């Protein structure tokens, strides 16, 4: 964790010196679709509750570095489900509510195509950590599992300038992969995101 924080701080320090026209702050609305084991084993319902923040600073021509944070909420109701609790000595049957809150915190690098102040496609990669809070409720019983995971997120998107050079509309698609550790399984989900970029000066 300390190593990941140090990497983020170094990227920010280097980027601040070179802030130019690609630099900006983004706020996005996110919807997400569970994939892989997350979809098969726990929740397969699309999440419509997500938000993300992204800061980028230009470090070279067509290249930015920065950081991003996000929050995505998954939930699903399952009827007539049997759940084994604790050490396996208790079995509960009934309506089950499943929840997962995920909080990725990552450093990122992006490469841009096209010309300044025009529509600009881009590709990027974020790496860092993610906190996940998983809960299962059956009647008055609740099972909670929290974990920190290594997180990697490839992404593609486009920035579209609006009437003002200060503001752009942006749309992107990301694939979040939070890797399994000793207390959690893999969380992976596809994110479709849209929002606005505000230019730094």
PDB file of C-alpha atoms in Angstrom, residues 78-85 90-97 137-141:
ATOM      1  CA  UNK A  78     -32.318 -13.714  -4.484  1.00  0.00           C
ATOM      2  CA  UNK A  79     -35.380 -15.622  -3.283  1.00  0.00           C
ATOM      3  CA  UNK A  80     -35.403 -19.052  -1.596  1.00  0.00           C
ATOM      4  CA  UNK A  81     -31.623 -19.307  -1.205  1.00  0.00           C
ATOM      5  CA  UNK A  82     -29.871 -21.625   1.252  1.00  0.00           C
ATOM      6  CA  UNK A  83     -26.745 -20.180   2.903  1.00  0.00           C
ATOM      7  CA  UNK A  84     -24.276 -22.004   5.173  1.00  0.00           C
ATOM      8  CA  UNK A  85     -23.089 -19.679   7.931  1.00  0.00           C
ATOM      9  CA  UNK A  90     -25.776 -23.383  10.712  1.00  0.00           C
ATOM     10  CA  UNK A  91     -27.840 -23.349   7.527  1.00  0.00           C
ATOM     11  CA  UNK A  92     -30.317 -20.542   6.753  1.00  0.00           C
ATOM     12  CA  UNK A  93     -32.907 -20.598   3.988  1.00  0.00           C
ATOM     13  CA  UNK A  94     -34.842 -17.548   2.778  1.00  0.00           C
ATOM     14  CA  UNK A  95     -34.669 -14.327   0.792  1.00  0.00           C
ATOM     15  CA  UNK A  96     -31.088 -13.220   0.397  1.00  0.00           C
ATOM     16  CA  UNK A  97     -29.787  -9.710  -0.270  1.00  0.00           C
ATOM     17  CA  UNK A 137     -28.070 -10.714   4.433  1.00  0.00           C
ATOM     18  CA  UNK A 138     -30.431 -13.625   5.131  1.00  0.00           C
ATOM     19  CA  UNK A 139     -33.171 -12.782   7.619  1.00  0.00           C
ATOM     20  CA  UNK A 140     -31.499 -11.353  10.712  1.00  0.00           C
ATOM     21  CA  UNK A 141     -28.098 -12.867   9.803  1.00  0.00           C
TER      22      UNK A 141
END
